[in-house]
Short mmCIF file of C-alpha atoms in Angstrom, two decimals:
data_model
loop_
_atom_site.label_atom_id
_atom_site.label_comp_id
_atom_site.label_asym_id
_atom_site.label_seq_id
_atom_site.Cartn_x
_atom_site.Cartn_y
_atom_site.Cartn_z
CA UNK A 1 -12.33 -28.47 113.52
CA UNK A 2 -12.21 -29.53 109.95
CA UNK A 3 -15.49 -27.86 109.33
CA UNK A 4 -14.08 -24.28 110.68
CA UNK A 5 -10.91 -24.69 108.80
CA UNK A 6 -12.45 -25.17 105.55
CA UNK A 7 -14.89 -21.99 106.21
CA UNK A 8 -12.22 -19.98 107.54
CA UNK A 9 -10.31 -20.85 104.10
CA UNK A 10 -13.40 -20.25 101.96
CA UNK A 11 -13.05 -17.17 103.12
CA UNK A 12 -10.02 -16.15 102.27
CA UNK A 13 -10.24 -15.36 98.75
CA UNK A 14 -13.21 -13.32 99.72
CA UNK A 15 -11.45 -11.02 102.41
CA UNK A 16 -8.67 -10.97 100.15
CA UNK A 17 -10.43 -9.43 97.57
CA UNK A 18 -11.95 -7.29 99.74
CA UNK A 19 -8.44 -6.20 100.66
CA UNK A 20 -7.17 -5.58 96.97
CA UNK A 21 -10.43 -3.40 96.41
CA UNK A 22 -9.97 -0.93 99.20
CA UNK A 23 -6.33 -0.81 98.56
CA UNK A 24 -7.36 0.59 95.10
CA UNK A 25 -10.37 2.92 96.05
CA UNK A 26 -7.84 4.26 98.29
CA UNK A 27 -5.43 5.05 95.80
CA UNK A 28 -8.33 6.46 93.27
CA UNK A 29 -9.25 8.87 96.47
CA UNK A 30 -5.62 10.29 96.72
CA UNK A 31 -4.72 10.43 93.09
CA UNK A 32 -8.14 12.70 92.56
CA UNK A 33 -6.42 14.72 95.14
CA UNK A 34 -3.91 15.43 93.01
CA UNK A 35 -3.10 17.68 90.80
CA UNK A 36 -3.02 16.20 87.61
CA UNK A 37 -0.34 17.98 85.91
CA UNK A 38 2.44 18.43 88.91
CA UNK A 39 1.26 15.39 91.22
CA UNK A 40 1.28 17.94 93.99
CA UNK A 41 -2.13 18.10 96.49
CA UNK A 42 -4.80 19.56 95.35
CA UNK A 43 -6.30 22.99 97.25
CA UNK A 44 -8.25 21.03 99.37
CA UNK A 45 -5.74 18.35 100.20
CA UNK A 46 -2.85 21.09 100.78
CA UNK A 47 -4.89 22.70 103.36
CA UNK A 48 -5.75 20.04 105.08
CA UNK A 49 -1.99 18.97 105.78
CA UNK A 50 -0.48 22.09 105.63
CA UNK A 51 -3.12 22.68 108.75
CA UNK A 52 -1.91 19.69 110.27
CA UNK A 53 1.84 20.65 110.07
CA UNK A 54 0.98 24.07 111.70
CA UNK A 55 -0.79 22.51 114.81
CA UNK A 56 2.43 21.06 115.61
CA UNK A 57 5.05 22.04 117.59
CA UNK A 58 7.54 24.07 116.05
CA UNK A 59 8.36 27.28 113.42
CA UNK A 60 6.32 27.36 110.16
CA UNK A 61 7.29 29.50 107.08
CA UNK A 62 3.92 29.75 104.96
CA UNK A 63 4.80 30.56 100.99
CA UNK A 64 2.53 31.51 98.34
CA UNK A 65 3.95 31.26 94.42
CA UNK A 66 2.61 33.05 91.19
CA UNK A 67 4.34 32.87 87.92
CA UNK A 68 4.59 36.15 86.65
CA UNK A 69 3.76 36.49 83.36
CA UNK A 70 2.08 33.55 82.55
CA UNK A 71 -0.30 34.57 79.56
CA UNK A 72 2.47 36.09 77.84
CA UNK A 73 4.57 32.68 77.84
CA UNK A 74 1.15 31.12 76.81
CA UNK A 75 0.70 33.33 73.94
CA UNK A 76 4.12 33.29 72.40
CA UNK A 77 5.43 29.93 72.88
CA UNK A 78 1.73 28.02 73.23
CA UNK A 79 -0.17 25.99 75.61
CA UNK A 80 1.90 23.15 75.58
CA UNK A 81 5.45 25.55 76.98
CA UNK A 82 2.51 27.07 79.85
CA UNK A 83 1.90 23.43 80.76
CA UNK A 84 5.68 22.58 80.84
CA UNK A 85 6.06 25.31 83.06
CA UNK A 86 3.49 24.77 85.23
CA UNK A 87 4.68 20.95 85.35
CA UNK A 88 8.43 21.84 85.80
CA UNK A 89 7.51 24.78 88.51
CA UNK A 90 5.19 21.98 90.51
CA UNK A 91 8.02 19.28 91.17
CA UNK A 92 10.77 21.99 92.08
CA UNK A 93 8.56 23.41 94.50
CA UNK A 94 7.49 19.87 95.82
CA UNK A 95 11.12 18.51 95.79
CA UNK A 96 12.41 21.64 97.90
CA UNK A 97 9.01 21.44 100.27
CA UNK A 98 9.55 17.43 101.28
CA UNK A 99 13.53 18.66 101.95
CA UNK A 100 12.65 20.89 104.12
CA UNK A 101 9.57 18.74 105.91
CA UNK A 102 6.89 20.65 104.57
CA UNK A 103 4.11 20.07 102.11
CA UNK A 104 3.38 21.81 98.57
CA UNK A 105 0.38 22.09 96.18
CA UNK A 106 -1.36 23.79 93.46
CA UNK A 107 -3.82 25.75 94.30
CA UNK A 108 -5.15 26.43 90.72
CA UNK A 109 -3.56 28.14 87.36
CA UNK A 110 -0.25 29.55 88.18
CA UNK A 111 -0.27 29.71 91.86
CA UNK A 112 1.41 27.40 94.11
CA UNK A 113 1.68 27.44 98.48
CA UNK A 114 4.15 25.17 100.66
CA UNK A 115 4.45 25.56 104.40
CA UNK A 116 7.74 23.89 105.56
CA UNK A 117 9.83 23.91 108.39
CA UNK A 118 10.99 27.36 109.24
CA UNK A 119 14.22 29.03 111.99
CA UNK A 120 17.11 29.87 111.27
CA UNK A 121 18.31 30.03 107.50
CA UNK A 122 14.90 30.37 105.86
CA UNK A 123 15.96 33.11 103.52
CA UNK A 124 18.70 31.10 102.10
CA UNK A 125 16.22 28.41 101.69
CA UNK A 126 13.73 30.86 100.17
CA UNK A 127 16.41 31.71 97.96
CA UNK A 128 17.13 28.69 96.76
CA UNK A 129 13.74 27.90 96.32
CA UNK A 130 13.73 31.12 94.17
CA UNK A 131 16.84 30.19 91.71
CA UNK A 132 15.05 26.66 91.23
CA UNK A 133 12.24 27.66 90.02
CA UNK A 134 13.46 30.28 87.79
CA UNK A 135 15.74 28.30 85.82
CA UNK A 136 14.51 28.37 82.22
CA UNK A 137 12.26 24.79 81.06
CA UNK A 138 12.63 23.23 78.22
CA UNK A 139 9.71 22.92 75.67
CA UNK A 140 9.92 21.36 72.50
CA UNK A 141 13.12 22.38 71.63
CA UNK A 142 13.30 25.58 73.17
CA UNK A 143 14.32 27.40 76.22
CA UNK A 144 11.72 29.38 77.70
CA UNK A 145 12.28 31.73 80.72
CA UNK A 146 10.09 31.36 83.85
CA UNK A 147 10.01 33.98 86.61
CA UNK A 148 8.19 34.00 89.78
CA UNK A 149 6.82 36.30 92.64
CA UNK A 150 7.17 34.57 95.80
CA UNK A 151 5.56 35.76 99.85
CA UNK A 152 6.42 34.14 102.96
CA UNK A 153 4.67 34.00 105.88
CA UNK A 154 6.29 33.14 109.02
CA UNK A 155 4.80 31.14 112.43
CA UNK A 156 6.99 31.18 115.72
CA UNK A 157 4.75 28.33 117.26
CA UNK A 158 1.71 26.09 117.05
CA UNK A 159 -1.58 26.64 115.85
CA UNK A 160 -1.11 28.85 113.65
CA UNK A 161 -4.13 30.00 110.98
CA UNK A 162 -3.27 29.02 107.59
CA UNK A 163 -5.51 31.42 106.07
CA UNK A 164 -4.34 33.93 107.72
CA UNK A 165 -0.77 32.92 106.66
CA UNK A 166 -1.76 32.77 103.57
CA UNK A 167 -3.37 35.84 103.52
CA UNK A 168 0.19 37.59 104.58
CA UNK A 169 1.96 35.57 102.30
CA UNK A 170 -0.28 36.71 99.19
CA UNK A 171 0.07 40.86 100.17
CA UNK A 172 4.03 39.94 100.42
CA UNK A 173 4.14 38.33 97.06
CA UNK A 174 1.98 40.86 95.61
CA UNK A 175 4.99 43.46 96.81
CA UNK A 176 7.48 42.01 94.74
CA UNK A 177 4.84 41.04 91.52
CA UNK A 178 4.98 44.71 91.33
CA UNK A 179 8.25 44.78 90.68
CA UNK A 180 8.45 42.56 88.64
CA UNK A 181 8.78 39.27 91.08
CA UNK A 182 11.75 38.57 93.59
CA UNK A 183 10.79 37.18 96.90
CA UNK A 184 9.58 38.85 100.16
CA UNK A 185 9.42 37.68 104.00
CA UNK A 186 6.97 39.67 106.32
CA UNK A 187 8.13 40.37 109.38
CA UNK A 188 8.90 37.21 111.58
CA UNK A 189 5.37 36.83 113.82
CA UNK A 190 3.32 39.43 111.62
CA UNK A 191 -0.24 38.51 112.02
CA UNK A 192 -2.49 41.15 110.40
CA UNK A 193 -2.51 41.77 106.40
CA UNK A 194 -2.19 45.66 105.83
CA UNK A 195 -3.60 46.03 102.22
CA UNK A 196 -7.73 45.95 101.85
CA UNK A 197 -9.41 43.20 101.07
CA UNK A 198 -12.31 43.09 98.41
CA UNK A 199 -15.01 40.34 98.15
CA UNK A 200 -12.53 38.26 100.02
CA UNK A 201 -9.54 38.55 98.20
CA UNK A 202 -6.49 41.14 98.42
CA UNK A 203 -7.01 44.47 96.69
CA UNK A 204 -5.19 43.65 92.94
CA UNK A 205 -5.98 40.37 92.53
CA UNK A 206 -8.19 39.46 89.64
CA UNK A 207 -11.67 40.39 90.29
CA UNK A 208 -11.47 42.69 92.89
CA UNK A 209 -11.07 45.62 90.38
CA UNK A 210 -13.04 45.17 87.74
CA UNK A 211 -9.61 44.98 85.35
CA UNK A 212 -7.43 42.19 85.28
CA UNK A 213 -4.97 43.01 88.36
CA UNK A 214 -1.46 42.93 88.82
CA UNK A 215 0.39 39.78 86.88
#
């Protein structure tokens, strides 16, 4: 009995360390699916939950988020206000998302996409969501102003297609971008996009006209 005890506690530093290593690798694994700037998920990450909260039961609002005029706050203030921006506009969005049970992330550059919970109230939400975000950052000592074009999709029940979601989401935002940004909800249980699509992507987004599209 001795003998088994005295293996079994040989062992322990072993397993332990063992223990301490995977605990880390796992944390390396999910901070490189981070974004590194706003801590929100990566693309890939986001999808994956954001799919997950959609297969369950319940009503989904799918958002997608562009800064609107980006380069120009870039060009006059400098990189350092753009990333102070980006940073500021990444934990708004991921502090409203996780209060209202959803999930947010960065899909690259200025654009953003949450799906939370959605029913009744969502456009106040939205709303809020919208006044958050554009509240001027602070950069260095200065104010700069931050607006935002903002599309929601909306899911009555399970299973819905994020990409498709998305999709909707992105010709809604584009609507209000436009205009010079606001916030715009398709129809609750749209499921079709109405504007063309080129290589892909919705007709006015960067590459799909050979100029730089609407920003």
């Amino acid at each position: 009995m001795s003998e088994v005890l005295f293996a079994a506690a040989a062992g322990l530093p072993l397993a332990a360390g063992w223990s301490v290593h995977a605990l880390l690798l796992g944390r390396r694994i999910e901070a490189a699916r981070r974004d590194p700037l706003t801590g929100l998920w990566t693309r890939d990450a986001f999808e994956d939950r954001a799919a997950s909260l959609l297969d369950k039961r319940g009503e989904r609002a799918v958002l997608l988020l562009d800064l609107d005029w980006f380069k120009q706050i870039n060009d006059t203030h400098g990189h350092a206000a753009g990333d102070a921006v980006i940073r500021a506009t990444g934990m708004r969005l991921g502090a409203w998302a996780a209060g209202h049970g959803g999930v947010a992330g960065r899909l690259g550059g200025d654009e953003f996409a949450a799906v939370v919970d959605a029913g009744e109230g969502l456009g106040g939400r939205v709303l809020e969501l919208f006044g958050s975000i554009e509240r001027p950052v602070l950069s260095q000592g200065r104010s700069v102003d931050v607006s935002v074009s903002v599309g929601v999709a909306q899911h009555p029940g399970r299973g819905g297609d994020l990409s498709a979601l998305l999709r909707i989401a992105d010709e809604r935002m584009y609507m209000v971008k436009r205009e010079g940004g606001g916030a715009n909800m398709a129809p609750d249980g749209a499921t079709m996009p109405v504007l063309p699509t080129v290589h892909g992507r919705r007709f006015g987004r960067p590459g799909t006209t050979g100029r730089e599209g609407v920003r």
